Coordinates of C-alpha atoms and ligand atoms in Angstrom, one line a residue:
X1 CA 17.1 60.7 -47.7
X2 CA 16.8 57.4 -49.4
X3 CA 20.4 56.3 -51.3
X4 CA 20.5 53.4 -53.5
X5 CA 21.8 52.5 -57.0
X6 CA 20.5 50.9 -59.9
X7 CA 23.3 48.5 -61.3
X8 CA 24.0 46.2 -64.2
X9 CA 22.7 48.1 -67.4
X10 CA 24.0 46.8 -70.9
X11 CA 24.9 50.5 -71.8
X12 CA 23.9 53.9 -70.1
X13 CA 23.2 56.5 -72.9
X14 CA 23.9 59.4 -69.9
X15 CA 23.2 62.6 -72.9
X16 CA 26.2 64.1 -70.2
X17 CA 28.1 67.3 -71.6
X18 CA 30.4 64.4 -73.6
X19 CA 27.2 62.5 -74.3
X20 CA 29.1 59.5 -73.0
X21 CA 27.7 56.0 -73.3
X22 CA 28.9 54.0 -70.7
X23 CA 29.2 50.3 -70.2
X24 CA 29.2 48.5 -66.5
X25 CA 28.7 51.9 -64.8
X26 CA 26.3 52.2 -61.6
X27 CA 24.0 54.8 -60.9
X28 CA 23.6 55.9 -57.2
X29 CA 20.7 57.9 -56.5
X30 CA 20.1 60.2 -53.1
X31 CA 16.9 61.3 -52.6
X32 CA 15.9 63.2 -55.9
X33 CA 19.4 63.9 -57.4
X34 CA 22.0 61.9 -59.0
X35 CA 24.7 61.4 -56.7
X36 CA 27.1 59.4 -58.7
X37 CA 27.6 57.4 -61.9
X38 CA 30.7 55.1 -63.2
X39 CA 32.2 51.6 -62.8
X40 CA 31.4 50.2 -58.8
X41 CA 30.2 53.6 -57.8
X42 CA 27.3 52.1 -56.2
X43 CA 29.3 49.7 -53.3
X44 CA 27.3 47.7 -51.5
X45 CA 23.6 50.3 -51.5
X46 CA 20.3 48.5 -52.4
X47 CA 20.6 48.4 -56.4
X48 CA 17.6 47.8 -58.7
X49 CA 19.1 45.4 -61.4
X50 CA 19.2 46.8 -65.0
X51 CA 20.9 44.0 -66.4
X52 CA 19.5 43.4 -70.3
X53 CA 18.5 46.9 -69.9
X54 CA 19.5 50.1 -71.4
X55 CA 19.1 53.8 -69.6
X56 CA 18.4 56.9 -70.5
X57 CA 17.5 60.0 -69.3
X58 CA 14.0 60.4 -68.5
X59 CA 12.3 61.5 -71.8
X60 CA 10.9 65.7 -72.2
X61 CA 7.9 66.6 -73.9
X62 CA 7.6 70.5 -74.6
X63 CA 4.4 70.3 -76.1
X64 CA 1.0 69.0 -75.5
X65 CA -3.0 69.4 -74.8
X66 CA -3.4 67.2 -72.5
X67 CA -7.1 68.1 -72.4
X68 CA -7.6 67.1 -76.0
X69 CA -6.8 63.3 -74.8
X70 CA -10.8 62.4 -74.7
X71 CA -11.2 63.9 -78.1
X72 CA -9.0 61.3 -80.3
X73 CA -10.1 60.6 -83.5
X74 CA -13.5 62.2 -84.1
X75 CA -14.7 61.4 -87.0
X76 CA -15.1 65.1 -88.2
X77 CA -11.9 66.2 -87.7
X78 CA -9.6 62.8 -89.0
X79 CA -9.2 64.7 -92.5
X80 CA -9.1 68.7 -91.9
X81 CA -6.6 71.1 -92.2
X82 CA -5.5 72.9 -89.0
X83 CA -8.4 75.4 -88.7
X84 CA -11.2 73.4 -90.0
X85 CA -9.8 70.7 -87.3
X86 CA -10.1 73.2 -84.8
X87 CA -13.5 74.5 -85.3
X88 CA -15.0 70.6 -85.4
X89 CA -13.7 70.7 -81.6
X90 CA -14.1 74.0 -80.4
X91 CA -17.8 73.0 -79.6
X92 CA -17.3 69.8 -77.9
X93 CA -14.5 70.8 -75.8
X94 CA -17.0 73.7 -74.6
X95 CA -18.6 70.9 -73.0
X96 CA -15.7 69.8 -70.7
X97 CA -16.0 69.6 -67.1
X98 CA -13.4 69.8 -64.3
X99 CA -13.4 66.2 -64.5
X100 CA -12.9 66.1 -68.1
X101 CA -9.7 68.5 -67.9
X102 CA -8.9 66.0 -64.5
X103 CA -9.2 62.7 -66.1
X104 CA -7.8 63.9 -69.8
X105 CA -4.7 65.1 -68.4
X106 CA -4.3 61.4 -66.4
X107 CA -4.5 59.4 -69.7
X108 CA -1.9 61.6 -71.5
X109 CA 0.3 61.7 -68.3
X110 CA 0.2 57.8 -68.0
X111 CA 1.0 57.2 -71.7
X112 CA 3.9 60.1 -72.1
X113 CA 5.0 58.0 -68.5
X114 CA 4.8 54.7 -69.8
X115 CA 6.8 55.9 -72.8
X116 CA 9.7 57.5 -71.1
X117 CA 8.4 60.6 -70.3
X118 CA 9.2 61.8 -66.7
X119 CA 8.9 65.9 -67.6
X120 CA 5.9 66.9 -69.6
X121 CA 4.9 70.9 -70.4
X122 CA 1.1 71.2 -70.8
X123 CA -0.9 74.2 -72.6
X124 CA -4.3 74.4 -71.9
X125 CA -6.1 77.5 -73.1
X126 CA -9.8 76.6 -72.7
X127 CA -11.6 77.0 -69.5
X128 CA -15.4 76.2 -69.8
X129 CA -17.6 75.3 -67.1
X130 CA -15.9 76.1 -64.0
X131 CA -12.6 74.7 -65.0
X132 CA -9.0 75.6 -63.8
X133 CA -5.8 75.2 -64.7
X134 CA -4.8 72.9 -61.5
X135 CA -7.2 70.3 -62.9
X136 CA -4.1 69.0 -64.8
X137 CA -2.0 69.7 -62.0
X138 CA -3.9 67.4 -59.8
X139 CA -3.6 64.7 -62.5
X140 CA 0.2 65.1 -62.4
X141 CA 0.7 65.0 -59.0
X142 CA -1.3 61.7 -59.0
X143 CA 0.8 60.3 -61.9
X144 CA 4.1 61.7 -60.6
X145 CA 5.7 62.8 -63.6
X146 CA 7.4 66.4 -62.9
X147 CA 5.1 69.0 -64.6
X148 CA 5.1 72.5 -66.6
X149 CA 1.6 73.4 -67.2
X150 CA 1.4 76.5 -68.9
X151 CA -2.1 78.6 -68.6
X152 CA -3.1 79.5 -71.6
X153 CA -5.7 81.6 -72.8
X154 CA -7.8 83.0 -76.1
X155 CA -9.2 86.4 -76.2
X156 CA -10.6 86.7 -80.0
X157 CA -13.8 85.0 -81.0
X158 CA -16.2 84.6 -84.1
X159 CA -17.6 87.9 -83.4
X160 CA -13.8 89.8 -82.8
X161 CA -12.9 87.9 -86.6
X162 CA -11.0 85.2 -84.5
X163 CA -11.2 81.2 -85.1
X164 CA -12.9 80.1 -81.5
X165 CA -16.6 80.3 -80.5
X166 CA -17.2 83.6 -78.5
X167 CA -18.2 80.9 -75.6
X168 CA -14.9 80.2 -75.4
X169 CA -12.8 83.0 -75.3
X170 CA -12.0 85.0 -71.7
X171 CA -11.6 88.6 -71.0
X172 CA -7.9 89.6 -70.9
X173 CA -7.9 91.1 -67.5
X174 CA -9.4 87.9 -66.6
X175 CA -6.9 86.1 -68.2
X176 CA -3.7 88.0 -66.8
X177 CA -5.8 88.1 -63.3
X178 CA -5.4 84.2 -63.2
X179 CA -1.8 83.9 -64.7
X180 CA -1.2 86.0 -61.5
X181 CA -3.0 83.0 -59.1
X182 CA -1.9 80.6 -60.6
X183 CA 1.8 81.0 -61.0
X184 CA 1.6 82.2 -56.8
X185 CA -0.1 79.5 -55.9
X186 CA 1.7 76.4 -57.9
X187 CA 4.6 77.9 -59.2
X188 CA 8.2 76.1 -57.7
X189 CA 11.4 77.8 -58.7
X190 CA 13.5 75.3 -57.2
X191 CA 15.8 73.1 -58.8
X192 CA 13.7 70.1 -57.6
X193 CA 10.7 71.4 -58.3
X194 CA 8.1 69.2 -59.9
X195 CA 5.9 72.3 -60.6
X196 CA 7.0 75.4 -63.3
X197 CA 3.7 77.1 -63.9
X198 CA 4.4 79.2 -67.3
X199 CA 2.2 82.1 -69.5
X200 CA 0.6 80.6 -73.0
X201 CA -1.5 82.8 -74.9
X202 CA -2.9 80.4 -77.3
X203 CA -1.8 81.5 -80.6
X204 CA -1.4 85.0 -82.4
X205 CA -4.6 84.1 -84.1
X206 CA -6.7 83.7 -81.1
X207 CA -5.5 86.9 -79.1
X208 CA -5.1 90.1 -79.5
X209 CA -1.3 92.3 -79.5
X210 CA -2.0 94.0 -76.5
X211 CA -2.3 90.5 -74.5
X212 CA 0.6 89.1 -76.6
X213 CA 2.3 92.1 -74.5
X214 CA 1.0 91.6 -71.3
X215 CA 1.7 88.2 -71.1
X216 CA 5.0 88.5 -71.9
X217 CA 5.3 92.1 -68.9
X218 CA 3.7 89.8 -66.6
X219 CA 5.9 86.1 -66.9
X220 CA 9.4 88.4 -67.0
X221 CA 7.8 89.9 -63.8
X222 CA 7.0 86.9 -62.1
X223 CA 10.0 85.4 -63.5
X224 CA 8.0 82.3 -65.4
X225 CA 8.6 80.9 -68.6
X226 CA 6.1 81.7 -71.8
X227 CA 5.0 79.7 -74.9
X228 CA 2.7 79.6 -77.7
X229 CA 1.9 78.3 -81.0
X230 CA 4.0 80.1 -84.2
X231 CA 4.5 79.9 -87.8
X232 CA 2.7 76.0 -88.0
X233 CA 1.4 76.0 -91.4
X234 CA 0.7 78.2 -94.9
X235 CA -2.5 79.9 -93.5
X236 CA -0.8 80.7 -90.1
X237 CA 1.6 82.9 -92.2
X238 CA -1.2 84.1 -94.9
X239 CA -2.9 85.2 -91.6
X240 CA -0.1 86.7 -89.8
X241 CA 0.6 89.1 -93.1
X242 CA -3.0 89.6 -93.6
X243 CA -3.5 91.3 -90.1
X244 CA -0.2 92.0 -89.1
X245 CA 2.2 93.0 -92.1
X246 CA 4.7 90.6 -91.2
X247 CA 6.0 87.5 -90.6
X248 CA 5.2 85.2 -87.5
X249 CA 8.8 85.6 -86.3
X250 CA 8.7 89.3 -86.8
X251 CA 5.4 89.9 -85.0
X252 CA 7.1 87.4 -81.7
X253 CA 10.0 90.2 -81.8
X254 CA 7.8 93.4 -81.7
X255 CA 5.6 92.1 -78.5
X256 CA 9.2 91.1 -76.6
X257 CA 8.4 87.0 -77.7
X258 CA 11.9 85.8 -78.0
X259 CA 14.6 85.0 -75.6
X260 CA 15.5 82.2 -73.5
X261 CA 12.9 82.1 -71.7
X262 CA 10.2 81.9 -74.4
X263 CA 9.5 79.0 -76.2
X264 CA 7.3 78.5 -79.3
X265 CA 5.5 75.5 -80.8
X266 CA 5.3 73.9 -84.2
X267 CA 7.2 76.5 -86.3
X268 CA 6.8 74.6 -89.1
X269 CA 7.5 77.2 -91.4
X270 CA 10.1 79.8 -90.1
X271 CA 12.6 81.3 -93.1
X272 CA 16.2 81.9 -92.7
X273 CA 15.7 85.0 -91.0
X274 CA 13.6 83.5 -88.2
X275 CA 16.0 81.2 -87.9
X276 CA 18.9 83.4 -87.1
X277 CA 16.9 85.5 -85.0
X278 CA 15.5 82.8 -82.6
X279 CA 19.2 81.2 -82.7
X280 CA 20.5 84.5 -81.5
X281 CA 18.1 85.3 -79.2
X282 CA 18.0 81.4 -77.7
X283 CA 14.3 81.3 -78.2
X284 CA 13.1 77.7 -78.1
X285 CA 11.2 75.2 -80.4
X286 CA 8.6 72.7 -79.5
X287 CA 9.1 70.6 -82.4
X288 CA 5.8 67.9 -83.5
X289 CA 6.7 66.0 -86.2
X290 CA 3.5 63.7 -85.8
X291 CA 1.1 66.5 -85.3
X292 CA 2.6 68.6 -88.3
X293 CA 2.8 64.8 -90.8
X294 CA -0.8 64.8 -89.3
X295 CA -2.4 68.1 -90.0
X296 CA -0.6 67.8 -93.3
X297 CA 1.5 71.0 -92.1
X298 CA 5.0 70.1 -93.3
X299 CA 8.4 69.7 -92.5
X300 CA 9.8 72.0 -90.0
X301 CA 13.3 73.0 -90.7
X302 CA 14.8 71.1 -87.6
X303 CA 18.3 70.3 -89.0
X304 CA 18.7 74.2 -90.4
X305 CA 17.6 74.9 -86.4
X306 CA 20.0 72.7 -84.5
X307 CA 22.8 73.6 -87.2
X308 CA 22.3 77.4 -86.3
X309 CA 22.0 76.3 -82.7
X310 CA 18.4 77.2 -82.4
X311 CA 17.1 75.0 -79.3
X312 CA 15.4 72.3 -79.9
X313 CA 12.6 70.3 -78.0
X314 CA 10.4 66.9 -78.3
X315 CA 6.3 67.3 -78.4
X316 CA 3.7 65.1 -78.9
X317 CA 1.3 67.9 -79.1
X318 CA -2.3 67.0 -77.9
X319 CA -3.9 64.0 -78.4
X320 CA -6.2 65.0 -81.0
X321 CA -3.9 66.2 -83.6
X322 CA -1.2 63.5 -82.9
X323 CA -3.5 61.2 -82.2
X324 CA -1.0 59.2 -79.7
X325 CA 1.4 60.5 -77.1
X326 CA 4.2 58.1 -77.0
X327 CA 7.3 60.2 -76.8
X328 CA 10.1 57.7 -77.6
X329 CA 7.8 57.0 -81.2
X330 CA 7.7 60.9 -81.8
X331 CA 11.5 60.9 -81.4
X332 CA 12.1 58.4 -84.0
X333 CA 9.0 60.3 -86.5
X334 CA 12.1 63.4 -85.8
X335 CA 14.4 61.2 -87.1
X336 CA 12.4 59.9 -90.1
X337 CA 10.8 63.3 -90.7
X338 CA 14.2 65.2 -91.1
X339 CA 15.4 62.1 -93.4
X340 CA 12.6 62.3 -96.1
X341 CA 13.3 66.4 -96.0
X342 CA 16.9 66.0 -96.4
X343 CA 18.5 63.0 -96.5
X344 CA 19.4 59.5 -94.5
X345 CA 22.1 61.7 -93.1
X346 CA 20.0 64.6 -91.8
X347 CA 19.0 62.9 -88.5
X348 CA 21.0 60.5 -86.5
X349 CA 19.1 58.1 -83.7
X350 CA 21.6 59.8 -81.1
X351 CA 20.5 63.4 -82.5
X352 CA 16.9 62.7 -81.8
X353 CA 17.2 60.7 -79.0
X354 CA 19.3 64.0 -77.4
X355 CA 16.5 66.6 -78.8
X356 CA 14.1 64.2 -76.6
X357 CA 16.1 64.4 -73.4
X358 CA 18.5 67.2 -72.7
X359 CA 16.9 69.3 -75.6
X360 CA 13.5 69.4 -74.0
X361 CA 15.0 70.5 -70.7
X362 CA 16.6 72.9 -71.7
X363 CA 14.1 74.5 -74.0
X364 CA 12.1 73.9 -70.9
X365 CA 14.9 76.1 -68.6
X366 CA 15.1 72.7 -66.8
X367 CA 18.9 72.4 -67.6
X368 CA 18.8 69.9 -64.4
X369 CA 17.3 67.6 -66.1
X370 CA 17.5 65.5 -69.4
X371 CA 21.0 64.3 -68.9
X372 CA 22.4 61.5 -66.5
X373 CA 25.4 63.2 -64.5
X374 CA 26.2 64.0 -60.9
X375 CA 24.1 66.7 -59.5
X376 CA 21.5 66.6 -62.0
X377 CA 17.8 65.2 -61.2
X378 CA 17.0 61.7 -60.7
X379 CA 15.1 61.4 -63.8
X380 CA 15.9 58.1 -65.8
X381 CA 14.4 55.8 -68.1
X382 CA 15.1 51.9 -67.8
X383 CA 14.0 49.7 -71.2
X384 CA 13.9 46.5 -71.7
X385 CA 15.6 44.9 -74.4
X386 CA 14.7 41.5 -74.2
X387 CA 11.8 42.1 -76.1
X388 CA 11.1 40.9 -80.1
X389 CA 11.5 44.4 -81.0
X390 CA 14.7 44.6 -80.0
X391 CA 16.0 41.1 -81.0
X392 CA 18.2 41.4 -83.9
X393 CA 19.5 44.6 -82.3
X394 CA 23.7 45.1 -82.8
X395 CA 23.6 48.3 -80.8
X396 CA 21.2 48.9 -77.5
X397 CA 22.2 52.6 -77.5
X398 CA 20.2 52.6 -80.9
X399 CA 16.9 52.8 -79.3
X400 CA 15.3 55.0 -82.0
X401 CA 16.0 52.1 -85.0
X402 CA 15.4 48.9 -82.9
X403 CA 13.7 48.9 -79.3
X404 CA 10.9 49.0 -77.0
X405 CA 8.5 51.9 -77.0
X406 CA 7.3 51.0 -73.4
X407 CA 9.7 51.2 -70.8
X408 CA 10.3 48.6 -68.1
X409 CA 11.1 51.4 -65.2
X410 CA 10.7 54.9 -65.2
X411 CA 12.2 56.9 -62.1
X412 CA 11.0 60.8 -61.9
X413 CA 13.0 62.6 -58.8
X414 CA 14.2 59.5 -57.7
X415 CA 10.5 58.1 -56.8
X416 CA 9.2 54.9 -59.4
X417 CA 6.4 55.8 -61.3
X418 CA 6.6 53.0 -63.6
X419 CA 7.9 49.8 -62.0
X420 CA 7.8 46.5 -64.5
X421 CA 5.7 48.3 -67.1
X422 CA 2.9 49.7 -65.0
X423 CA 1.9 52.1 -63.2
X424 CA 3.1 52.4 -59.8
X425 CA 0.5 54.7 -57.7
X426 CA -2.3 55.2 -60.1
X427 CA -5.0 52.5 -61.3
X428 CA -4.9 52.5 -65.3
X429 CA -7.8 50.6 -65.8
X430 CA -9.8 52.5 -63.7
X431 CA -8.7 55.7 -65.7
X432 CA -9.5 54.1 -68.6
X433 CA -13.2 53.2 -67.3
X434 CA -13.4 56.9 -66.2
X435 CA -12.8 58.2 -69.7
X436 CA -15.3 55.9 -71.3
X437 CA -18.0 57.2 -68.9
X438 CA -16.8 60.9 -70.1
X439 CA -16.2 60.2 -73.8
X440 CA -19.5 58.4 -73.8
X441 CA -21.5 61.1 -72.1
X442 CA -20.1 63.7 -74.6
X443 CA -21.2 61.7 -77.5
X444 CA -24.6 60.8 -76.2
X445 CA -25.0 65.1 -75.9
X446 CA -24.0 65.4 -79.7
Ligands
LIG501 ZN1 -0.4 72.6 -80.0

């Protein structure tokens, strides 16, 4: 195992169980954990130099499509509401290939990486043409951000009075048939492990109870986490009464949807009730503040959440909705977002900065990561604040009101994947020429 040390930072922001900021403190690094952190701990190791620099723990994003990365802004869907939005894409997202899951999935990866990110969840839920979920997985392991791609799935089409195509809907058998092979094929329990495969049906709206169920049976059998999309906007709860009878949080309960393993998207628009109910069962939050200012679905009730100690996470959401996927800019839109709701008070840079690290991970049920302490993963974020955006800067630790939104370094299991802002073992460019051949061949098909 490889020790060495990264030395010299300005200020460590380590989101520890003290959240301690530390000054002149070294971080020693053995193999893919932390080993130690403090004032000379790292002797005379190797050390990367981190002088001008602040750290962080490696950023956590707990939502996102990567797939949807080679449909950003078409035209058709820059001014819908969440439904018409989908149904613009449903048809051109039927045409995607294995390569187009493959080579969507790298461009979100590289830009959540080159924005902090070193743990990313995904949840893709359509499969045309021959396509699988370890399309993205092959991206990650490429990229080599740790990964939680969750296999989701919709069931209810046109003709069953659901929102997708009927060409793009599954069987459920089918469905639960490949949570099965894919969770025993790609699934890593370990505390390293830079795999969690987890069960996504796509939305209440999209499938039917009796999956809802299943899903749920089958993840607490295999011992895998589960997520979906709940309570995002007005007609998500107008639909939820309309064929349900209750309330989005209400209909989660009844199918066995809550608990701490079980985290849900958006929910933009849970009551009190909901609230208190995901707080006491520890059911998690994906929150999206970009995606919901961008689909025009509100302002989800994050400070009422954290203040009942629901768990809280960081998403980008996919790259059509947001349209970007820069994870240190969606933790400042948290910040920003909870202000204009309730106040300059509501949100402090620390308090979003935390619901983008440790948050994330543990909404995740990654508790080893998203914090900077001995034993936890090497996951760390190194930024540069030499830079004109941070010039005029009185506190580095402030990263969410004056800094970079590129990092200089980011270390994921104590391998580089970023190393002087780029890309250490994957070619950007020549992702970016590969999704210009796709995007171009889609459009030419129109
Ligand atoms: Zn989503």
């Amino acid at each position: 195992m490889t020790i060495w040390a990264i030395k010299n930072a300005d200020v460590i922001v380590t989101m520890d169980d003290a959240r301690r900021k530390l000054a002149g403190a070294d971080i020693v690094i053995d193999g893919g954990a932390i080993r130690a952190i403090g004032p000379d701990a790292a002797g005379d190791l190797p050390a990367m130099d981190a002088r001008g620099c602040v750290i962080t723990p490696g950023l956590v994003n707990t939502h996102h499509h990567l797939y949807q990365s080679l449909t950003r802004a078409v035209p058709e869907g820059q001014d819908a509401l969440l439904f018409g939005w989908l149904q613009t894409l449903y048809p051109i997202w039927g045409k995607f290939t294995p390569d187009h899951m493959f080579t969507s999935a790298q461009v979100g990866l590289i830009e959540l990486a080159l924005s902090g990110c070193s743990l990313s969840s995904d949840h893709l839920y359509v499969y045309p043409n021959g396509t699988r979920l370890e399309d993205t997985i092959h991206a990650a392991r490429e990229v080599g951000l740790r990964f939680q791609p969750t296999r989701g799935a919709m069931s209810i089409g046109i003709s069953d009075g659901g929102l997708p195509p009927d060409t793009l809907v599954e069987k459920e058998a089918d469905i639960l048939e490949d949570c099965i092979r894919v969770i025993d094929a790609f699934h890593d329990a370990a505390p390293s492990s830079m795999c969690r495969v987890g069960v996504a049906p796509c939305s209440p709206f999209s499938v039917s109870r009796e999956l809802m169920r299943d899903a749920a049976l089958l993840a607490r059998d295999k011992g895998v986490m589960m997520h979906t999309h709940l309570a995002e906007n007005d007609e998500d709860i107008a639909y939820s009464f309309a064929n349900f009878g209750c309330r989005p949080g209400q209909y989660a309960e009844s199918l066995g949807w809550v608990g701490p393993d079980v985290w849900h998207a958006h929910c933009v628009k849970l009551d009190a009730a909901e609230i208190k109910l995901f707080a006491d069962t520890s059911t998690g939050i994906a929150h999206c503040p970009c995606s919901n200012c961008r689909l025009g679905s509100g302002i989800a009730p994050i400070r009422k959440m954290r203040d009942a100690q629901v768990p809280v996470g960081l998403g980008v959401d996919g790259s059509a909705s947001n349209d970007a996927g820069n994870l240190i800019a969606e933790a400042r839109q948290a910040m920003l977002l909870q202000r204009v709701a309730s106040g300059a008070d509501a949100m402090s840079a620390d308090e979003a900065l935390e619901i983008a690290t440790r948050g994330g991970a543990d909404v995740l049920g990654r508790p080893e990561c998203g914090r900077l302490q001995v034993g936890a993963r090497a996951d760390i974020a190194i930024w540069d604040m030499g830079g004109i955006e941070a010039a005029g800067s009185w506190d580095p630790s402030a990263l969410l009101l004056a800094g970079p939104t590129t990092v200089r370094d980011l270390i994921v299991e104590g391998r580089d994947v970023v190393r002087d802002g780029q890309m250490v073992a994957i070619d950007t460019n020549a992702v970016i020429a590969r999704q210009n051949d796709l995007v171009q061949g889609l459009r030419d098909g129109m």
